[in-house]
Coordinates of C-alpha atoms in Angstrom, one line a residue:
X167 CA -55.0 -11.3 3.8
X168 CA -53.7 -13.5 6.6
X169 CA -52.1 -11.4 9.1
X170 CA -47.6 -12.5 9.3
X171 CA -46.8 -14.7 12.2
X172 CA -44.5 -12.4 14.2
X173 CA -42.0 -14.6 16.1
X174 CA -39.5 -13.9 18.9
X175 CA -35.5 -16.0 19.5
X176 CA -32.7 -15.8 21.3
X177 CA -31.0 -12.4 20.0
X178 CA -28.0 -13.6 17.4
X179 CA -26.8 -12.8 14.3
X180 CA -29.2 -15.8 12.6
X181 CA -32.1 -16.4 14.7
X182 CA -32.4 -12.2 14.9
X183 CA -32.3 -12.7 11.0
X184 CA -34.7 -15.0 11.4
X185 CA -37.1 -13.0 13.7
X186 CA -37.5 -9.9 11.6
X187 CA -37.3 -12.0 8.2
X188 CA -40.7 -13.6 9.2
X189 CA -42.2 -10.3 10.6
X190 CA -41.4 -8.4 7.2
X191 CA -42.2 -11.2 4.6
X192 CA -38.9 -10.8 3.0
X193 CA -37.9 -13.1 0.1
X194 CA -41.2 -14.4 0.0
X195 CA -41.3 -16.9 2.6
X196 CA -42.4 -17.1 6.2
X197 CA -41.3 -18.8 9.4
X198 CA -43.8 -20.3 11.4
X199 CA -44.1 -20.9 14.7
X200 CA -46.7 -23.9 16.1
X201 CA -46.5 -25.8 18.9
X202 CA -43.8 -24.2 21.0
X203 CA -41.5 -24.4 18.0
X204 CA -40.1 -22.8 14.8
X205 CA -40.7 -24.0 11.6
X206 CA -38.6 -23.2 8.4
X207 CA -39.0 -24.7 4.6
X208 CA -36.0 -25.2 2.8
X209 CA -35.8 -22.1 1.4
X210 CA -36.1 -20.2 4.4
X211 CA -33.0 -21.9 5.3
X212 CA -31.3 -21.0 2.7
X213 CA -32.0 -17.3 3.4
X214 CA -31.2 -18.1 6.9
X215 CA -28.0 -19.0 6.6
X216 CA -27.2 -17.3 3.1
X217 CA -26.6 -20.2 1.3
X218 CA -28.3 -22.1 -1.9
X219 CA -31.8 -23.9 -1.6
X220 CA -29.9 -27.0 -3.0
X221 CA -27.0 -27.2 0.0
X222 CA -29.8 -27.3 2.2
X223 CA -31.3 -30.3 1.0
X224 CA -27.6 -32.1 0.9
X225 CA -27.0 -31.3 4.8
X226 CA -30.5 -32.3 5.8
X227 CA -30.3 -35.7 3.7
X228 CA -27.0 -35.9 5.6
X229 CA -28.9 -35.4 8.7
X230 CA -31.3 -38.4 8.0
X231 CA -29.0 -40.4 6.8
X232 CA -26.6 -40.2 9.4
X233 CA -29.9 -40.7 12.0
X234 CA -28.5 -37.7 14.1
X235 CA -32.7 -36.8 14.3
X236 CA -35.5 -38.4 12.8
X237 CA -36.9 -37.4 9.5
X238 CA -40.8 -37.8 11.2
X239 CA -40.0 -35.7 14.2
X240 CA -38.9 -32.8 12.5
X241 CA -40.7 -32.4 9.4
X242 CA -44.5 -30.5 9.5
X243 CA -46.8 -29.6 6.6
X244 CA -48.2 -26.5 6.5
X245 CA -50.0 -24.4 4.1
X246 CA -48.5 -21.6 2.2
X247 CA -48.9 -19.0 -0.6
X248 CA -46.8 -19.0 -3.5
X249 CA -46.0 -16.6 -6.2
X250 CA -48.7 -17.4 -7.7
X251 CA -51.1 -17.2 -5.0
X252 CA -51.9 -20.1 -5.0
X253 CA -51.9 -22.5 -1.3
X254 CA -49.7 -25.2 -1.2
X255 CA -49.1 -28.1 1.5
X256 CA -45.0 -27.3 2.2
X257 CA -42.7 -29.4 3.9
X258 CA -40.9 -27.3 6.9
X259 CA -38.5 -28.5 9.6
X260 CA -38.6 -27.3 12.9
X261 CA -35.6 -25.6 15.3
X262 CA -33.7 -29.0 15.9
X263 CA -33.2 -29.3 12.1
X264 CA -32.3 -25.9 11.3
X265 CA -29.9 -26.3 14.0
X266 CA -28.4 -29.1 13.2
X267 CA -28.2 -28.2 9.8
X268 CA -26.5 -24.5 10.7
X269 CA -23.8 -27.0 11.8
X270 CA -23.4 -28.4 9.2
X271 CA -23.2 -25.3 6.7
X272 CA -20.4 -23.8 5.5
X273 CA -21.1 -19.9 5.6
X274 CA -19.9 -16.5 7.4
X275 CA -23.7 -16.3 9.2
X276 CA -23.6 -20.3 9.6
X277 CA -20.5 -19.2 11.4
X278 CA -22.1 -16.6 13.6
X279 CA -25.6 -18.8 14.1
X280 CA -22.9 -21.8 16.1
X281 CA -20.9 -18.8 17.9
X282 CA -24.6 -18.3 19.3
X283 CA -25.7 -21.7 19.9
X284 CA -22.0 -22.3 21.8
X285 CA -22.5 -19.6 24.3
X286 CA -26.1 -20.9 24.8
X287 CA -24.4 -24.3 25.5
X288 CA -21.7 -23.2 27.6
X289 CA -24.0 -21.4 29.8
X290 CA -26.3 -23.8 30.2
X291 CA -23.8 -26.3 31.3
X292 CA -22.4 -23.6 33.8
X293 CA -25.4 -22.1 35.0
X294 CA -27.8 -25.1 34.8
X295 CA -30.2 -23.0 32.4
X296 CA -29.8 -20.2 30.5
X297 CA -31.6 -17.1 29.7
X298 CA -32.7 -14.2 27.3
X299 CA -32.1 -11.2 29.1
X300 CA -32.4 -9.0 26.5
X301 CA -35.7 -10.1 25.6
X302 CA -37.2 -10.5 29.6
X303 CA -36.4 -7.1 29.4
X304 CA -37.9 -5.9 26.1
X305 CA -41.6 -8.1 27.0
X306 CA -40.8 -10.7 25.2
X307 CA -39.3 -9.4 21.7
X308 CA -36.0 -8.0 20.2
X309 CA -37.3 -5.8 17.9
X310 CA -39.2 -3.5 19.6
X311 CA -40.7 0.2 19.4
X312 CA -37.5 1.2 21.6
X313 CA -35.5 -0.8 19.1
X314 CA -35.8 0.9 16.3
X315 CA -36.2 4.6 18.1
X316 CA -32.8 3.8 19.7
X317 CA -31.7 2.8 16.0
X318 CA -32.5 6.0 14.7
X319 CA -31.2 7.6 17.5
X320 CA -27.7 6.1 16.8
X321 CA -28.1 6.9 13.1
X322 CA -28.8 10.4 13.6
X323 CA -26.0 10.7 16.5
X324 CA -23.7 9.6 13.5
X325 CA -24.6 11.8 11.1
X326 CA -23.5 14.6 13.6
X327 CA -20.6 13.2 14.9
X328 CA -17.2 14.6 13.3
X329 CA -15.6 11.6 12.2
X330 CA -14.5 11.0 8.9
X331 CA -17.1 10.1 5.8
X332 CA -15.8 6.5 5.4
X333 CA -16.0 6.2 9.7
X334 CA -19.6 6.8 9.1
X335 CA -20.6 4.4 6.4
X336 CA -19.0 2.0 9.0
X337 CA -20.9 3.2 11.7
X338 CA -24.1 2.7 10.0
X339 CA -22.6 -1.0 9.0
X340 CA -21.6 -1.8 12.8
X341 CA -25.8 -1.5 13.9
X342 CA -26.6 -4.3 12.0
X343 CA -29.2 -6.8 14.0
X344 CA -26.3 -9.4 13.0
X345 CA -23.1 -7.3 13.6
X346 CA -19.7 -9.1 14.8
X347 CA -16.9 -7.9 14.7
X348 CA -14.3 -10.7 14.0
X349 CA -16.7 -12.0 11.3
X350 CA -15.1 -11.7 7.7
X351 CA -17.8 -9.9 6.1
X352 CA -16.9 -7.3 8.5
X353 CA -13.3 -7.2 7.9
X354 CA -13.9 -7.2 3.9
X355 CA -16.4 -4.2 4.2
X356 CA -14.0 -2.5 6.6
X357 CA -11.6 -2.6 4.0
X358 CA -13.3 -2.1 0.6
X359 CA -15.5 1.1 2.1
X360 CA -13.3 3.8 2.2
X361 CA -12.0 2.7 -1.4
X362 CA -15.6 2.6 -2.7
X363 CA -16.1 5.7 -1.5
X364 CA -13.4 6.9 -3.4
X365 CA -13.6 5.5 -6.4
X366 CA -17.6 6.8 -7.1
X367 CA -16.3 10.3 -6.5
X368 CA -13.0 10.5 -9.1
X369 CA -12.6 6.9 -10.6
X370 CA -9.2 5.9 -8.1
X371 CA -8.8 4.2 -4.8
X372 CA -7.3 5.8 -1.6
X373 CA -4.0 4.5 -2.9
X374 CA -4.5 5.0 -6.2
X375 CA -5.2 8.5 -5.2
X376 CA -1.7 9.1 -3.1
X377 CA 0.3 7.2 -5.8
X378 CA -0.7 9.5 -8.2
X379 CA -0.8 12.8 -6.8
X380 CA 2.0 13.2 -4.2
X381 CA 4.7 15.1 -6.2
X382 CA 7.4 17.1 -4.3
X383 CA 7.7 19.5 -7.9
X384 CA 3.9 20.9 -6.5
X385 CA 2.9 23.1 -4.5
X386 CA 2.1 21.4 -1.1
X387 CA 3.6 18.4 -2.9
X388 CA 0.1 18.0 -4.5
X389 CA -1.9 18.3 -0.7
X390 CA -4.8 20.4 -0.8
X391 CA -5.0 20.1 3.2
X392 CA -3.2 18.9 6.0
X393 CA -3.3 19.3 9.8
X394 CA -2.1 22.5 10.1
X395 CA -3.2 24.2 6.9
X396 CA -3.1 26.7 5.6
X397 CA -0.2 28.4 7.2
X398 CA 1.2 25.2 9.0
X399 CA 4.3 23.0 7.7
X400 CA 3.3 19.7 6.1
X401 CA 4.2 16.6 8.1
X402 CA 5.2 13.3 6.9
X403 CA 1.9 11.5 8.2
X404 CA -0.6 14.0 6.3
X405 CA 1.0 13.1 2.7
X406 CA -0.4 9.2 3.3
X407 CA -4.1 10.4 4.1
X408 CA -5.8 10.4 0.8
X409 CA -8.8 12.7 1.5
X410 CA -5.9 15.4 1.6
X411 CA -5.4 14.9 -2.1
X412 CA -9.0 15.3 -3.1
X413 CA -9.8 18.9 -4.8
X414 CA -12.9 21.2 -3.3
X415 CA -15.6 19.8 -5.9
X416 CA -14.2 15.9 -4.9
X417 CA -14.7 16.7 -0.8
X418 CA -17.9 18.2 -1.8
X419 CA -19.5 15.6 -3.7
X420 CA -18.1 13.2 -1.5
X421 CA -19.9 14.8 1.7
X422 CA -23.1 14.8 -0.3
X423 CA -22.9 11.3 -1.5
X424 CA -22.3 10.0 2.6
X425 CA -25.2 12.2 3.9
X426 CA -27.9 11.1 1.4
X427 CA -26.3 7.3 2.2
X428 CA -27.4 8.3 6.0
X429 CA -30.8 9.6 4.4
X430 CA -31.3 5.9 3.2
X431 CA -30.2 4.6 7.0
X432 CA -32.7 6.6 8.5
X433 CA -35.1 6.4 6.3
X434 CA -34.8 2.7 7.4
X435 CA -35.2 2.9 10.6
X436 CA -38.2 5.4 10.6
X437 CA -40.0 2.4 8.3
X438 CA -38.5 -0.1 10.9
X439 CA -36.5 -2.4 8.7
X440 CA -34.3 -4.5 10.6
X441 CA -30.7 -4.3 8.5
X442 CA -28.1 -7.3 8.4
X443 CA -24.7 -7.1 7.6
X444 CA -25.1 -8.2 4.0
X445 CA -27.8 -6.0 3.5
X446 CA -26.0 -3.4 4.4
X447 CA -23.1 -4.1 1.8
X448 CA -25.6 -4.9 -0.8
X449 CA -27.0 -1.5 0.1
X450 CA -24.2 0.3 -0.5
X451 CA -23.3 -1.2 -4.2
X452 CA -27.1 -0.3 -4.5
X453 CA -27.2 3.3 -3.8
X454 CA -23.9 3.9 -5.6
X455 CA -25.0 2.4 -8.9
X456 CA -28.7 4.4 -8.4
X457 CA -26.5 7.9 -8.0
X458 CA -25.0 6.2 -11.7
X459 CA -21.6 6.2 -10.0
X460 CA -18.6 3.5 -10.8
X461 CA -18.6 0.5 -8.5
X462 CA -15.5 -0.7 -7.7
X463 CA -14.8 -4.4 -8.5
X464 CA -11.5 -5.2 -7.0
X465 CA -8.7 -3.7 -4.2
X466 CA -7.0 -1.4 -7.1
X467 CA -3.9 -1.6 -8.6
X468 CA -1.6 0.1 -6.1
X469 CA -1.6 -1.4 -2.6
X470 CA -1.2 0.8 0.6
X471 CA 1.8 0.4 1.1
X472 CA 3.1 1.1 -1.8
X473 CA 1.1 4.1 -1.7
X474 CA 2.9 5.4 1.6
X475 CA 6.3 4.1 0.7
X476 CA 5.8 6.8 -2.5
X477 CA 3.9 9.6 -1.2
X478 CA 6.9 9.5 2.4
X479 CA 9.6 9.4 -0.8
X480 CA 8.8 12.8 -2.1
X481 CA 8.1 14.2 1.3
X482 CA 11.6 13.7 1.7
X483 CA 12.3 15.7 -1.1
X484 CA 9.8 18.3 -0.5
X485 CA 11.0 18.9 2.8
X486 CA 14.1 20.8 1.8
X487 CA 12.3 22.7 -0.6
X488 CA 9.7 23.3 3.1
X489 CA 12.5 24.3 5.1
X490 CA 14.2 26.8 2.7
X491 CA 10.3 28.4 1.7
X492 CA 8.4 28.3 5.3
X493 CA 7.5 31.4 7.5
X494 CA 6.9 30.3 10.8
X495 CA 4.5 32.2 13.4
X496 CA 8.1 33.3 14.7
X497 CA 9.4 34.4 11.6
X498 CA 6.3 36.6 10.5
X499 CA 6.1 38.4 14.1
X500 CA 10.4 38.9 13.8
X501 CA 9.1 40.3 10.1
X502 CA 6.5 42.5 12.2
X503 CA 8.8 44.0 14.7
X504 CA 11.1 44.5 12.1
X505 CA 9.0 46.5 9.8
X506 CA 7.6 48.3 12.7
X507 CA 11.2 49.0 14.2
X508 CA 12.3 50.6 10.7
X509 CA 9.2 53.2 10.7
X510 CA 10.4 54.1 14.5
X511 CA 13.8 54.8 13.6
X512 CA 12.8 56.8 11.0
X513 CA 10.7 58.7 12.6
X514 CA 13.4 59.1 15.7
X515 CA 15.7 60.5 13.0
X516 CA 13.0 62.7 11.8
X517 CA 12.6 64.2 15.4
X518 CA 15.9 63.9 16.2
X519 CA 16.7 66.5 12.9
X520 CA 13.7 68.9 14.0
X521 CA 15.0 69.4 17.1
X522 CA 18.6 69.8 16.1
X523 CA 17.2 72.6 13.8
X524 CA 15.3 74.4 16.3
X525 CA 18.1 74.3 18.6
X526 CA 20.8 75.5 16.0
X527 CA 21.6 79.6 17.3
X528 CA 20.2 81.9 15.0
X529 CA 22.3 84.3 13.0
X530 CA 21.1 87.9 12.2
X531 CA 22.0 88.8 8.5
X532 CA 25.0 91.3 8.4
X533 CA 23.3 94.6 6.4
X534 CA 25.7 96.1 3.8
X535 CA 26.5 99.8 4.0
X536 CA 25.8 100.6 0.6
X537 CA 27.0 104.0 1.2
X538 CA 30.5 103.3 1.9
X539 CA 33.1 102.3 -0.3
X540 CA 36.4 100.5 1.2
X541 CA 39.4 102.9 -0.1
X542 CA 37.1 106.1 -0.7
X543 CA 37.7 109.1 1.1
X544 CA 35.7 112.4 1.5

């Protein structure tokens, strides 16, 4: 078996893609790299920038056409193995193609591969050359030994760290080899995650779950915790938290179902598989439909705010039903002293009697001459 080609770019969210796509063989395809350059097939593309085989082909055709490079200078032949197993002669096209077709693309990681190539550019034209410090530093490759120790490192640091089970899933999503920030795979995850979450454990989303069980008429208006449970008064920002709604067996299943999805995140580093963003959101729906839980399809049918605007409404009533019912720290200690200052003045009146008996003078009883009789005479 002929040993991968392991390759080694410019850290970014598509040519990191690209190193640790070729090292691992994924999707059946390999990059190659021959004669100082980078070769990619169509396909490869295609994973590359996460678009179809097909829109490939139209951008480089667009390429050609337009002469922006020429077809002969960026088009090599080499051999490759197919499903089949069989060899075949395959067309690739090296770097200046792939770049020029990555702007060209229309895609969230086309998106991200031209923020990379513009800060390239920019500092270049600054600097007069620019350079790879990350990789100087690591010998010459990104995904190194120390890479994926520090990865495991950081998924294990957020498996202890207190934040809250939805925080975490998004921890593990932010050390993707491709993470950004602004990028709008980010900003959907961000916002479908916590309802995801949710809805595997009890069939609602976080709103869903306010909407429907914040009800001044309950006890705790329907909370099961809040900041300063159990003894503490309810505030108005702990009725919009969702998690406060959910019962024991819901927290519980809920805490297992994040720790065994941090079993699969470090279970991935320890086999040193590189994660992108989009694997990491595929990974998710994965694990939840292998635990045979519900996979949420859409944002729910209560938004946020409507959520809030309901669950603040009946905190307004509840509060008056609060006020009227709650026994401060003050108010139990006043009951204390109280209780305690009853059993002392009882037992002040209890002394104060004793002693008022003992002191009383004592009376000798008067002895009756029995043998005298008033009015008898001898």
């Amino acid at each position: 078996m002929a040993k991968k080609r392991e390759i080694s770019l410019v850290r970014s969210s598509a040519a990191e893609y690209l190193t640790f796509v070729a090292a691992s063989g994924r999707g059946g395809v390999e990059a190659v790299y021959a004669d100082e350059n980078v070769w990619l097939t169509q396909k490869m593309m295609g994973v590359l920038y996460d678009v179809q085989t097909h829109t490939i082909n139209y951008h480089l055709k667009k390429v050609f056409s337009d002469s922006e490079l020429q077809e002969d200078a960026v088009i090599r032949k080499f051999r490759i193995t197919a499903a089949d197993r069989k060899s075949y002669d395959t067309q690739h096209y090296s770097l200046a193609a792939i770049i020029a077709v990555g702007y060209k693309v229309n895609s969230e990681r086309a998106v991200q591969f031209r923020k990379w190539v513009t800060g390239i550019v920019e500092e270049y034209a600054v600097k007069g050359y620019t350079m790879d410090d990350e990789r100087l530093k690591n010998g010459g490759s990104v995904l190194t030994e120390q890479y994926f120790e520090e990865q495991l490192q950081r998924v294990r640091e957020i498996r202890l760290s207190e934040r809250k089970f939805y925080q975490k899933v998004t921890d593990i999503y932010a050390t993707s080899i491709d993470y950004d920030v602004t990028a709008q795979a980010t900003q959907r995850f961000f916002a479908m995650v916590q309802n995801k979450l949710h809805w595997a454990i009890h069939g609602q989303t976080a709103a869903e779950v306010i909407y429907n069980r914040a009800d001044a008429e309950k006890d705790d208006m329907g909370l099961t915790t809040w900041k300063d449970a159990p003894k503490g008064k309810i505030q108005k920002f702990d009725v919009a938290v969702a998690k406060n709604y959910l019962t024991e067996d819901e927290m519980a299943q809920l805490t297992r179902l994040v720790s065994a999805y941090l079993d699969v995140a470090e279970d991935m580093a320890l086999r040193k598989i590189p994660m992108t963003m989009q694997d990491w959101e595929t990974r998710l729906n994965r694990f939840l439909a292998a635990t045979d839980r519900d996979i949420l399809q859409d944002a729910g049918k209560v938004s946020a705010e409507i959520a809030k605007a309901h669950a603040e409404s009946e905190f307004e009533r509840y509060r008056i039903v609060q006020d009227r019912l709650f026994e401060s720290d003050f108010d139990r200690a006043l009951q204390q002293l109280g209780a305690t200052a009853l059993v002392s003045d009882g037992d002040k009146r209890e002394r104060t009697h004793a002693v008022h008996v003992l002191a009383k003078p004592h009376k000798k009883p008067v002895a009756r001459n029995k043998g005298k009789d008033k009015g008898n005479k001898e």
